[in-house]
Coordinates of C-alpha atoms in Angstrom, one line a residue:
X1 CA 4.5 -18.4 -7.8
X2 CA 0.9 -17.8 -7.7
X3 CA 0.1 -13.9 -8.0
X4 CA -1.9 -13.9 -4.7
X5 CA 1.2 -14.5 -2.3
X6 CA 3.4 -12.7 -4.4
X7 CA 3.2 -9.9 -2.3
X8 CA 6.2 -11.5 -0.3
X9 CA 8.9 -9.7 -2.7
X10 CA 11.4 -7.4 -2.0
X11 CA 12.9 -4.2 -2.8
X12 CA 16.5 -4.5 -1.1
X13 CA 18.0 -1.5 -2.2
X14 CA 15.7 0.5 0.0
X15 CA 17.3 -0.6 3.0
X16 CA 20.9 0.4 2.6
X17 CA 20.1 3.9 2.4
X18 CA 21.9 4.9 5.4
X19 CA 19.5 8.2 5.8
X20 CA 16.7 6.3 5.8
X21 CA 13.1 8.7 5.6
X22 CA 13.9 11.6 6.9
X23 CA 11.0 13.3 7.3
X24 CA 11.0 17.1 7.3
X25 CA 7.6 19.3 7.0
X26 CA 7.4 19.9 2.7
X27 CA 8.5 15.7 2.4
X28 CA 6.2 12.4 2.2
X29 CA 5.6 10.5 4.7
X30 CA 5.1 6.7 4.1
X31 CA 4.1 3.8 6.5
X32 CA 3.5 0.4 6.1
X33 CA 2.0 -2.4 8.9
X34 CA 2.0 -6.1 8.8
X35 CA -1.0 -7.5 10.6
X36 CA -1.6 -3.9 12.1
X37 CA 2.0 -3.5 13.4
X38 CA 4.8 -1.7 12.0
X39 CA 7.3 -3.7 14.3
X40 CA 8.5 -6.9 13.4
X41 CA 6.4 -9.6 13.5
X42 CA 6.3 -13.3 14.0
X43 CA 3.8 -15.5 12.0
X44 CA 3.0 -18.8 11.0
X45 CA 2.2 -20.7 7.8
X46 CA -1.5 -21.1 9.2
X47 CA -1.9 -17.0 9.8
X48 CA -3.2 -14.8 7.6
X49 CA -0.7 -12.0 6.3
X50 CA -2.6 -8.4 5.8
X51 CA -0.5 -5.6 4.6
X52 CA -1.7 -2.0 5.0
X53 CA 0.0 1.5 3.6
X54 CA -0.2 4.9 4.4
X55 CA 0.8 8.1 2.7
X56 CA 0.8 11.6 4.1
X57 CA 1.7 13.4 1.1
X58 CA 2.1 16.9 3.1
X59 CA 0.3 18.5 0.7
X60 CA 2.6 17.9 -2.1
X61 CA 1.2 16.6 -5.6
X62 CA 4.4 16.5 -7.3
X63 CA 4.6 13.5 -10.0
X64 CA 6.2 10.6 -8.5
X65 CA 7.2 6.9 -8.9
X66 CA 5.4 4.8 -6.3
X67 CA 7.3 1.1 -5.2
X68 CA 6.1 -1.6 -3.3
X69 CA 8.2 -4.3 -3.1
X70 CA 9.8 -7.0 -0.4
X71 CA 12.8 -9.0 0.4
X72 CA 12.1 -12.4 0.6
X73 CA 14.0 -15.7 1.3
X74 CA 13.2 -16.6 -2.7
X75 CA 14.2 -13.8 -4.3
X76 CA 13.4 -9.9 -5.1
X77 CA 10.4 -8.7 -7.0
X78 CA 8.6 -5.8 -7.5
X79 CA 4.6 -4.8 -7.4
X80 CA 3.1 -3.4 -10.6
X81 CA -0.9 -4.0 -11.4
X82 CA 0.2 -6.4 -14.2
X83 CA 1.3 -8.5 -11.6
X84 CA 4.6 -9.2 -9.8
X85 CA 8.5 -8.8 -11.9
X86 CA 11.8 -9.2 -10.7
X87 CA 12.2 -6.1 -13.1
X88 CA 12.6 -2.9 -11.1
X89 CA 10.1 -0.8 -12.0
X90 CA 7.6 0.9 -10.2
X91 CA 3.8 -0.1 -8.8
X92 CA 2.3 2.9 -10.2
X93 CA 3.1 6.9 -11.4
X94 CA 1.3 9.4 -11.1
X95 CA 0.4 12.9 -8.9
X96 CA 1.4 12.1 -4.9
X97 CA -1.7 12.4 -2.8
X98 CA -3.3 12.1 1.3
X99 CA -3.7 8.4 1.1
X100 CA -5.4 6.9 4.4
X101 CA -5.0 3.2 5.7
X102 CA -5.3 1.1 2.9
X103 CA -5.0 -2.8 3.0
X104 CA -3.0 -3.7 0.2
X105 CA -3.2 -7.6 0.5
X106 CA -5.3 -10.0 2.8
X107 CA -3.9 -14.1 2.0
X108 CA -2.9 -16.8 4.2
X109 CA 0.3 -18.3 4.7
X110 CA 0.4 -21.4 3.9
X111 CA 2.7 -22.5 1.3
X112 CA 5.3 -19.8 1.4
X113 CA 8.9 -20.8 3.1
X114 CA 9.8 -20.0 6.4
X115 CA 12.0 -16.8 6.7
X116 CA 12.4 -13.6 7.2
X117 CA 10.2 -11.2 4.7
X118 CA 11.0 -7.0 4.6
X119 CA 8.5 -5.6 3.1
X120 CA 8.8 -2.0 1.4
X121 CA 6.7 0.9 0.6
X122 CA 8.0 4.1 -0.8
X123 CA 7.6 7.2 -3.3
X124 CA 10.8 8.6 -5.3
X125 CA 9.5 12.5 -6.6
X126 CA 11.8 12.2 -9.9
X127 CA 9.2 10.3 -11.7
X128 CA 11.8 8.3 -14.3
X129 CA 10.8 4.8 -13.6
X130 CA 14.2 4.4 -11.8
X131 CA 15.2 5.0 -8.3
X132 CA 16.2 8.1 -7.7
X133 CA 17.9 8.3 -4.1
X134 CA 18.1 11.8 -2.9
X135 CA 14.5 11.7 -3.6
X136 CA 13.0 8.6 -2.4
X137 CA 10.9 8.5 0.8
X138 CA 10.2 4.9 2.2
X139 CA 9.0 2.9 5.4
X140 CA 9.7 -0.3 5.4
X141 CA 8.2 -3.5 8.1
X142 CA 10.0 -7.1 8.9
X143 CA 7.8 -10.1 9.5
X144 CA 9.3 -13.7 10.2
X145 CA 7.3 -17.1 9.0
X146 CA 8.3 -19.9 11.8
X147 CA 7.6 -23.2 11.5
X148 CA 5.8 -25.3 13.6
X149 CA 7.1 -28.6 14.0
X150 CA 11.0 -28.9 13.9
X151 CA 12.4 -31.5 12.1
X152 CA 12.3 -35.4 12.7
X153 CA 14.2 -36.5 15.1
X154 CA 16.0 -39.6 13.7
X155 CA 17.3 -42.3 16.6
X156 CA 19.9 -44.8 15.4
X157 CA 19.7 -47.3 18.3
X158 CA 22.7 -50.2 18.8
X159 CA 21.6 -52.6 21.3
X160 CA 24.3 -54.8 22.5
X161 CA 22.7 -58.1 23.7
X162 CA 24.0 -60.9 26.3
X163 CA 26.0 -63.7 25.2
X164 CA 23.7 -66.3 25.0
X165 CA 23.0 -69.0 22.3
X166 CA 20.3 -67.2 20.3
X167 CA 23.0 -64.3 20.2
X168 CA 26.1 -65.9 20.1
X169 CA 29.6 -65.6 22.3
X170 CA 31.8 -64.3 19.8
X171 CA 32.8 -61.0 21.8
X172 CA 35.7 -60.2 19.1
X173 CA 33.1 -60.4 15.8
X174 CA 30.8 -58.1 18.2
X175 CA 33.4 -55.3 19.2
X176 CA 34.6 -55.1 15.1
X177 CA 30.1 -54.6 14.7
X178 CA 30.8 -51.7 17.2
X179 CA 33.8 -50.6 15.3
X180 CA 32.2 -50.6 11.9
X181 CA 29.2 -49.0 13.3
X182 CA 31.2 -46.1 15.1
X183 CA 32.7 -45.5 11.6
X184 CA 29.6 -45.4 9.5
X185 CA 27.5 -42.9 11.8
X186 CA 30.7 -40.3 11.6
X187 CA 30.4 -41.1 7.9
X188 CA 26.9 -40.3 7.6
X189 CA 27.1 -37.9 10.5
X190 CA 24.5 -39.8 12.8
X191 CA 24.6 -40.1 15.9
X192 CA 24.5 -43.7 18.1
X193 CA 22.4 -44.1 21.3
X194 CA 23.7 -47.3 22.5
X195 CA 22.3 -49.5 25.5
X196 CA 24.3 -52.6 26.4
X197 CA 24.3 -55.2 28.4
X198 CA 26.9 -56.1 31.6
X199 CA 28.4 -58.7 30.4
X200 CA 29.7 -57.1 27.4
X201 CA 31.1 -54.2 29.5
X202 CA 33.3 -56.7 31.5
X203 CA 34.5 -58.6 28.4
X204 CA 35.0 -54.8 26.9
X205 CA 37.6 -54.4 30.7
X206 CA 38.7 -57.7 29.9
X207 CA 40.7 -57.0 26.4
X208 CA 41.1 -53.4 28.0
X209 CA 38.3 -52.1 25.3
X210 CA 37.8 -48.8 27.1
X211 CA 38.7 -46.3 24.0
X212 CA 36.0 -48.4 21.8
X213 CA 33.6 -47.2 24.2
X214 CA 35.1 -44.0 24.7
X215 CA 35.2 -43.3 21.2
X216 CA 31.3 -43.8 21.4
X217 CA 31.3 -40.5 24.1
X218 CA 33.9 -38.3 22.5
X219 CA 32.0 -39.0 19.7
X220 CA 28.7 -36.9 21.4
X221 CA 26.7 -40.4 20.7
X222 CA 24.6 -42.1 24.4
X223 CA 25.7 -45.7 26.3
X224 CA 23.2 -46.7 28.3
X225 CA 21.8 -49.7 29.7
X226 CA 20.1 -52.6 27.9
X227 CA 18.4 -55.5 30.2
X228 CA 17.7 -58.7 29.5
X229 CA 16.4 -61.2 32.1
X230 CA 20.0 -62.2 33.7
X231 CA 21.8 -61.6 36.7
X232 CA 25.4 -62.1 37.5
X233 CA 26.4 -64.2 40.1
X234 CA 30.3 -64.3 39.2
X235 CA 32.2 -62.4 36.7
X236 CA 30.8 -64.2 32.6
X237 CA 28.7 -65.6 34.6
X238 CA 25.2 -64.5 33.8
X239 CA 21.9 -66.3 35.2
X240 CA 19.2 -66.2 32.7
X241 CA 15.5 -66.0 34.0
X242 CA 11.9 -65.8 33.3
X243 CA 10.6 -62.4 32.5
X244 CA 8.2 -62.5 35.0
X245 CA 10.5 -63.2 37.7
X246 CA 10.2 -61.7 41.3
X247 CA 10.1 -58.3 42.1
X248 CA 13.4 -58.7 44.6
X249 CA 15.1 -60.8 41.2
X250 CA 14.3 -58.0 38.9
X251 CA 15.8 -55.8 41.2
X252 CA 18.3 -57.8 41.3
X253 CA 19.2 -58.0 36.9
X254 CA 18.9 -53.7 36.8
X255 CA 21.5 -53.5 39.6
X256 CA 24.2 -56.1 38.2
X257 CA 23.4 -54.9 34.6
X258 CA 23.6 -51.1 35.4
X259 CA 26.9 -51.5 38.1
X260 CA 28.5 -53.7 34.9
X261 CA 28.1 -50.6 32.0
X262 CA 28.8 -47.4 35.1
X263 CA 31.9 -49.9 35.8
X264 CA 33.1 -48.2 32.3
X265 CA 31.6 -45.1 31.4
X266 CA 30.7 -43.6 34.9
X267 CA 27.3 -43.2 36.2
X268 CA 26.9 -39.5 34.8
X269 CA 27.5 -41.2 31.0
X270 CA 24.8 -43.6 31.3
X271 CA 21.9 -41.7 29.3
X272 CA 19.2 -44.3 30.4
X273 CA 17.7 -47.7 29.8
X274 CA 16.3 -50.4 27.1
X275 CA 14.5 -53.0 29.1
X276 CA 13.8 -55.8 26.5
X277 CA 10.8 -57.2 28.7
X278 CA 9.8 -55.5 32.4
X279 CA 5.7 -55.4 33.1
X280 CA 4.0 -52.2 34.2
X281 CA 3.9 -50.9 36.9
X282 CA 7.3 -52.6 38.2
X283 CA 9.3 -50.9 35.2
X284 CA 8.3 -48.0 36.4
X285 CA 9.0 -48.3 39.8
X286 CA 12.7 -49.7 38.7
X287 CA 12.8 -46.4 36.5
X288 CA 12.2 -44.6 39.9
X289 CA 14.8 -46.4 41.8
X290 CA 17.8 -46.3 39.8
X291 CA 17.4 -43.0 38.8
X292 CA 16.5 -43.2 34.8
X293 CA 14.7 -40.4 33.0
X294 CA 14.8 -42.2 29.2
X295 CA 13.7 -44.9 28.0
X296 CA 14.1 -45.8 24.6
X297 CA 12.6 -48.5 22.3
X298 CA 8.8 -50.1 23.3
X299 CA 8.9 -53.7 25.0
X300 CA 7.8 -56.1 22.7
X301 CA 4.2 -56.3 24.3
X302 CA 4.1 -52.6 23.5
X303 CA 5.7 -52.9 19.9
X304 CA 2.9 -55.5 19.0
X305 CA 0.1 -53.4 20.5
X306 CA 1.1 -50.8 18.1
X307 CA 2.0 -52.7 14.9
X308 CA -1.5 -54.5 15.4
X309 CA -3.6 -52.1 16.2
X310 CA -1.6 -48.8 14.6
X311 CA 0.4 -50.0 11.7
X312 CA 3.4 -48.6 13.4
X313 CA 4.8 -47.2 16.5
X314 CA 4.5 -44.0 17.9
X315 CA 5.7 -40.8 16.5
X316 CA 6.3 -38.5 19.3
X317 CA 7.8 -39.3 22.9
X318 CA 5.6 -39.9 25.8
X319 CA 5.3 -40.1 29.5
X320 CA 4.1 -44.0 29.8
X321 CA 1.6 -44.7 32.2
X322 CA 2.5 -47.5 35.1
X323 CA -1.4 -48.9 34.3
X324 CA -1.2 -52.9 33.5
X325 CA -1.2 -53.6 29.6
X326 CA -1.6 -49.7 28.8
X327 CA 1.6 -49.9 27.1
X328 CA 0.6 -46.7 24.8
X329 CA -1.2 -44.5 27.2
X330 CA 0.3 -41.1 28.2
X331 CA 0.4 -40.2 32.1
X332 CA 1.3 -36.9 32.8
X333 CA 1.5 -36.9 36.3
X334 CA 4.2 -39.6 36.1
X335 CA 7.3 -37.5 35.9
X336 CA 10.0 -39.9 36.4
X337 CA 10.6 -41.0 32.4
X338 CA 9.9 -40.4 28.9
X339 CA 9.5 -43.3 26.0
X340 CA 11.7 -42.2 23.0
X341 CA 10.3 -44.8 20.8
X342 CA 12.7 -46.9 17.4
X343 CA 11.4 -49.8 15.6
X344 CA 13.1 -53.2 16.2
X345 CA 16.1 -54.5 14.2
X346 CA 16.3 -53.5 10.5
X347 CA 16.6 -56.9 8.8
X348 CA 14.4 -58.9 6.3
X349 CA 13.2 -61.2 8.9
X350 CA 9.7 -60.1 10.2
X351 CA 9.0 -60.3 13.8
X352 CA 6.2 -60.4 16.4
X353 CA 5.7 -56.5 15.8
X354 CA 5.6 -56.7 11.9
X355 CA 7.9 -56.5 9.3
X356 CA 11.4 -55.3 9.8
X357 CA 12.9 -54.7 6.2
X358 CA 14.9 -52.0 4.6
X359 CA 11.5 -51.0 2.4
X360 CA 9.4 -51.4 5.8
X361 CA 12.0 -49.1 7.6
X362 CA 11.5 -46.7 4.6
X363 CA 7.9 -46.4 4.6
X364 CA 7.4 -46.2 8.0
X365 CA 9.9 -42.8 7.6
X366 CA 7.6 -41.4 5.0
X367 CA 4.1 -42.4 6.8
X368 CA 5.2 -39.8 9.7
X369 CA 6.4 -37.8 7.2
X370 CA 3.0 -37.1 5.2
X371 CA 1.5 -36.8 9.4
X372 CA 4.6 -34.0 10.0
X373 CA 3.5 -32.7 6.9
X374 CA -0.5 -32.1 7.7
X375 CA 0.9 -30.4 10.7
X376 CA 3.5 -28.3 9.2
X377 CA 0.9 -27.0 7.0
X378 CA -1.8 -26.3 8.8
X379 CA -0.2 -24.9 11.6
X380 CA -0.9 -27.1 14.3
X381 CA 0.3 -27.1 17.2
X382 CA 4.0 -28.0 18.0
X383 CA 5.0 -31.5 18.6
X384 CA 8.4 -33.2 18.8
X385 CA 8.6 -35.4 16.5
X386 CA 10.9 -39.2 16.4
X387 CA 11.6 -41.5 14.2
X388 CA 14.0 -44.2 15.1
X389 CA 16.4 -47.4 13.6
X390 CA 17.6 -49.9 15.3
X391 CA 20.3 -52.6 14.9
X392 CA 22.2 -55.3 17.5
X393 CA 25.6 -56.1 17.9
X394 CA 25.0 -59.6 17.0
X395 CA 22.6 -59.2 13.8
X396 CA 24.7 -56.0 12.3
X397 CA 27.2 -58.5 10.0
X398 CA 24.6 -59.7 7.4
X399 CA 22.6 -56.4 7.4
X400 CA 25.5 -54.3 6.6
X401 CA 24.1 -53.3 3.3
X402 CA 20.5 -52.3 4.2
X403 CA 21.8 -50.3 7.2
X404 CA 23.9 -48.4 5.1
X405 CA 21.3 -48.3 2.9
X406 CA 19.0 -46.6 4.9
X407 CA 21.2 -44.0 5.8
X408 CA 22.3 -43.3 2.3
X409 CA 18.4 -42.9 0.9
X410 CA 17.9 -40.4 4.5
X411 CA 20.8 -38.6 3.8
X412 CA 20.0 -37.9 0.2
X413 CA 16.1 -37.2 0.6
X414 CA 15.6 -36.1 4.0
X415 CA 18.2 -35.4 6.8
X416 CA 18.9 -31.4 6.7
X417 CA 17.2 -30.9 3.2
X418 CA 13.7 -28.6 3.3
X419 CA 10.3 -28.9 1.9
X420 CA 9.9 -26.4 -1.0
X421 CA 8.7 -23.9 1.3
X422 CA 11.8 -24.3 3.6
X423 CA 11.1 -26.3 6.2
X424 CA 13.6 -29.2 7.6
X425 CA 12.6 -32.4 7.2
X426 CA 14.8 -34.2 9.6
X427 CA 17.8 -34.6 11.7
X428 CA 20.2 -37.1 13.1
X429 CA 19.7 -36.9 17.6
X430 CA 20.6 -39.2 20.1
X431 CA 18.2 -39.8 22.6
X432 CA 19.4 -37.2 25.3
X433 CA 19.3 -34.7 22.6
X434 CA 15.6 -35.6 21.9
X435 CA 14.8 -35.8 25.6
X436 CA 16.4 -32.6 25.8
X437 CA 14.1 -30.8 23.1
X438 CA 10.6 -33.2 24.7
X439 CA 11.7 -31.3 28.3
X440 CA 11.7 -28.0 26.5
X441 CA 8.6 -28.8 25.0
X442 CA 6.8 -29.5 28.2
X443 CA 7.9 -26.4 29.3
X444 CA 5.9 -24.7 26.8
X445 CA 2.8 -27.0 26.8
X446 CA 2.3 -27.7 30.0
X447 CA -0.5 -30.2 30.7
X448 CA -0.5 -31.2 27.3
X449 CA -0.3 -35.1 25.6
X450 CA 2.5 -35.5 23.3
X451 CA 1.0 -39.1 22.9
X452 CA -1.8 -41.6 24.1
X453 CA -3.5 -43.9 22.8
X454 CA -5.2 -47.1 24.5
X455 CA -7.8 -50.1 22.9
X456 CA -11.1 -48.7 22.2
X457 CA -9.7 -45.2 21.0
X458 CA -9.5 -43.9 17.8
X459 CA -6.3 -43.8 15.7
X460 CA -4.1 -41.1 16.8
X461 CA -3.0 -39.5 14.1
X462 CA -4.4 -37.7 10.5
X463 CA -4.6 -40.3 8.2
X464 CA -6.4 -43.5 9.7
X465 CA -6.5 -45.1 6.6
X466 CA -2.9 -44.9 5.7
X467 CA -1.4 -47.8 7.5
X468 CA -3.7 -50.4 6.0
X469 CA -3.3 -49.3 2.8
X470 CA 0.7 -49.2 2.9
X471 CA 0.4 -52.2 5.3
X472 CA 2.0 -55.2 3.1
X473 CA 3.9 -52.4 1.2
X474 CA 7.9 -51.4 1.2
X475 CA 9.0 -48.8 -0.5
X476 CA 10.4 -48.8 -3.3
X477 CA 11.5 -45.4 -5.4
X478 CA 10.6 -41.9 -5.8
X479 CA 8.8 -41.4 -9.3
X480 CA 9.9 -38.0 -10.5
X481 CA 7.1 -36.4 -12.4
X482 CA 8.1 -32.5 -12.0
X483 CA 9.2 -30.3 -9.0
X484 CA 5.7 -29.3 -7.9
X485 CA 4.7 -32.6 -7.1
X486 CA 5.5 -35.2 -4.7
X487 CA 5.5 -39.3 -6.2
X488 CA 6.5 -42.7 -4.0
X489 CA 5.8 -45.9 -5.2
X490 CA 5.3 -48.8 -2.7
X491 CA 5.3 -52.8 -4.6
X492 CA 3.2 -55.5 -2.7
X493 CA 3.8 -59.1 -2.9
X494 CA 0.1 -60.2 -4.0
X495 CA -1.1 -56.7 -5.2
X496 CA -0.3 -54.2 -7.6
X497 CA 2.1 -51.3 -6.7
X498 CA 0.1 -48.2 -4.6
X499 CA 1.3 -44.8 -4.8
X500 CA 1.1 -41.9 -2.9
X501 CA 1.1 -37.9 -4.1
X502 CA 0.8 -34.7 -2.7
X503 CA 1.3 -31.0 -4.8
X504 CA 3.5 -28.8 -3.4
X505 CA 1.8 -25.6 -5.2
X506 CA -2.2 -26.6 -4.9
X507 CA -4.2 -28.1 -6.6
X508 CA -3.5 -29.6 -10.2
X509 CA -4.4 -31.8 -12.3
X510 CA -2.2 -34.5 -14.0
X511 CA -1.7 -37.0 -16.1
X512 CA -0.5 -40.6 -14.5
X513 CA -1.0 -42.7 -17.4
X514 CA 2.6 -43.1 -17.2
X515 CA 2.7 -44.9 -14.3
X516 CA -1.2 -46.7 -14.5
X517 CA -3.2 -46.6 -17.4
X518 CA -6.9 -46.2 -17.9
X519 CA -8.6 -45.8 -14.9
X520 CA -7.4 -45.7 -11.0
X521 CA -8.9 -45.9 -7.3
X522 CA -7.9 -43.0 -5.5
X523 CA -7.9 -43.2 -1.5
X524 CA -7.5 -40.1 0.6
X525 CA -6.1 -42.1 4.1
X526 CA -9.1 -41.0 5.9
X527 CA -11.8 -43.4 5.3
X528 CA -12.8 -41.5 1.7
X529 CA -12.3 -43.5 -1.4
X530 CA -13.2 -42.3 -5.3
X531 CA -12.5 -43.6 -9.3
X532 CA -10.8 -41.2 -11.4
X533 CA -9.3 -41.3 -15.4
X534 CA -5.5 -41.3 -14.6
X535 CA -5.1 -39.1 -17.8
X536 CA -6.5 -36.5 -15.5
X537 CA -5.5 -36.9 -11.6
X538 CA -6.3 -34.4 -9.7
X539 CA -3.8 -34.1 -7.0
X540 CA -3.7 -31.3 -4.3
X541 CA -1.5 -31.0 -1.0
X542 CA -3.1 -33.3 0.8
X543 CA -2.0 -36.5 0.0
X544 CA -3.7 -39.3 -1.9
X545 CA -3.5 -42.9 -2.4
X546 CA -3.4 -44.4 -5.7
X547 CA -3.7 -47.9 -7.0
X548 CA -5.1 -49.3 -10.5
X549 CA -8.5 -50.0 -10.6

């Protein structure tokens, strides 16, 4: 712990003193402020903590033991000049005197965990180096350390496609995908947002299915609505066609589609809607009309726009604007929807909005989690932030294995574990429970853009650079150099392996010969680029990019 912070220590014993500091005329007084208050006191990571003391010694000048100290979410220490102990023993000793308002520390935040912090000051007259109880005299102060950005939101979306040739019409293979599905998310303890289809619904009537689907809601996970181009004119019998169908036809699909999955779960279950392809500004008009407030997952014209021109999709939900082909623009006056965005189907297969593989899944996970990072500490304004899988009731069989794979490497590195400095990284949500937090959000930042972006703009987030250097890279394994540093390695199929680091504690200096000899190319995901001996790497908490030379 680096002595300037370490004022964030603690002294516990002070506080169970039921008497407290009973001041009478011949006694001490102490006092003690955070920031200029003596009431509690909430701060953030990118504030600046000043402590302050005080001592009216009432004209006393008896020898005493003087203690500083704090109780702090890593432990108890205690002030001396030599620096900071978890020894009890006192800051100074020596004659009590008038001491006016004197700031004991000035440092930022950043870096030290989120928490509560009670910091003590105090003066026990038997001068023994020990605390002495009937004569110690104390104030003490409580300030919190908030976060700013709560954890990632991670989607786990199931779409359940129409039986058609491309998909199959095996409905009994499909309802054991929804099965095994239900089963691994209570496993893993994530949570489903599923958006079907109609016809599924009827063939789920048909073999008197209902408790599959109910599981699904007793569970807490969403069923929604997915729509595909098709209509029903009888019952399994689904007309397929164009996307760019009339207006009156379109209408047409949302109404048999979303009367097909209320049929089952009752209008008040259905969370919302994935439209596989509906142009602006007629999705949002059908948004209007059938009363949906969530979408979730980007058409495929949107998905490419962002792969292409972003490297990945959006991090944060956002109010889509009806404007043609603006498929990544915010509009905040329209109020009907939000976009909770997930990539496409987890698979090795790539498709029209990049890769889709169990490494691509993983390092789009730990891009927006270097961005969440730059804003957790710096102190930047709150956002909600998503990140969101995706699988199909067809295509689940054969990617059993990386699905559960996924999960697993979340669970174990991410999903309710903290940064060193006790932030959570991320959390399983379905997609009402994310719209549910966005809402609250709005609340609070009225007028402000959770997301927009359109051609001509600059990237959106920190690191610009980031998502073409990682762009033909999947990840592929922590490298565990010590506990004050952050290491992933990323392989590429015509390159050698790049790296990415960050320090948890500062700036230090390393050696990464281990990993690449000699000399490496050192990229800073913002346009900046530099040569350095990897005997000595200098790494600090911003993260860096590291190839061979």
């Amino acid at each position: 712990m680096r002595r300037y912070r370490c004022i964030i220590i603690s002294l516990i014993f002070l506080g169970l003193l039921e008497w407290g500091n009973t001041a009478f005329p011949q006694n001490p007084i102490c006092d003690i402020k955070i920031n200029g208050s003596d009431k509690p006191v909430t701060l953030h990571q990118s504030d600046t903590l000043t402590i302050t003391i005080v001592l009216d010694n009432n004209q006393q000048t008896d020898n005493a033991d003087w203690w500083l100290a704090a109780e702090t979410p890593f432990g108890l220490y205690f002030f001396t000049f030599e620096g900071w102990t978890t020894e009890w023993k006192p800051g100074y000793q020596g004659p009590l005197f008038h001491l006016d308002s004197y700031e004991v520390l000035n440092t930022p935040l950043s870096g030290l965990p989120a928490g509560t912090y009670t910091i003590y000051f105090g003066v026990d007259t038997v001068m023994d180096g020990n605390v002495t109880w009937n004569s110690l005299y104390y104030k003490e102060v409580v300030f919190n350390i908030e976060t700013t950005q709560g954890p990632i939101k991670v989607l786990f979306a199931v779409h359940v496609e129409p039986f058609l040739p491309e998909f199959g019409f095996d409905y009994g293979a499909r309802r054991e995908e929804m099965y095994w599905l239900r089963d691994l998310a209570l496993t893993h303890g994530a949570k489903l947002t599923v958006a079907s289809n109609g016809e599924f619904m009827e063939f789920v009537e048909d073999f008197g299915d209902q408790e599959l689907v109910q599981s699904y809601l007793d569970a807490g996970f969403n069923w929604g609505t997915h729509i595909h181009p098709l209509w029903r004119e009888g019952r399994h019998d689904w007309i397929l066609e164009s996307p760019d169908t009339s207006e009156d036809l379109v209408r047409r699909i949302w109404q048999d589609n979303v009367n097909a999955v209320n049929s089952v779960i009752g209008t008040e279950n259905n969370y919302g809607v994935a439209p596989y392809q509906c142009a602006q500004p007629l999705l949002a008009k059908m948004m209007r009309e059938y009363g949906f407030t969530i979408q979730t997952a980007l058409t495929e014209p949107a998905g490419i726009m962002a792969w292409e021109n972003l490297g990945h999709y959006p991090w944060n939900p956002f109010r889509p604007s009806a404007e043609t082909g603006k498929f990544l623009k915010e509009d905040l006056k329209q109020t009907q929807y939000i976009l909770i965005p997930h990539y496409p189907q987890l698979e090795p297969n790539p498709g029209p909005s990049g890769p889709r593989s169990l490494g691509t899944n993983q390092k789009n996970f730990l891009m927006e989690y270097i961005e969440w990072l730059h804003w957790q500490r710096n102190g930047l304004p709150t956002k909600v932030w998503v990140f969101g899988i995706a699988t199909h009731d067809c295509y689940n069989n054969p990617n059993r294995d990386d699905i559960e794979t996924m999960l697993e490497w979340l669970d174990e590195n991410f999903i309710g574990k903290t940064t060193p400095t006790g932030e959570i990284i991320a959390e399983y949500a379905t997609a009402t429970e994310i719209a549910k937090e966005f809402y609250q959000w709005e609340t609070e930042h009225p007028h402000e853009s959770s997301f927009s972006w359109e051609e001509g703009q600059p990237y959106p987030y920190t690191y610009s650079d980031m998502p073409n250097l990682l762009r033909e890279a999947e990840y592929d394994t922590v490298i565990d150099l010590e506990n004050t540093l952050a290491c992933y390695r990323f392989t590429r199929e015509n390159a050698s392996p790049i790296y990415v680091l960050w320090s948890w504690v500062g700036e230090q200096v390393i050696d990464f010969s281990s990993q690449i000899p000699d000399q490496v190319r050192v990229y800073d995901g913002k346009g900046n680029e530099y040569i350095s001996a990897s005997g000595t790497l200098k790494v600090t908490e911003e993260p860096i990019f590291v190839e061979a030379n």
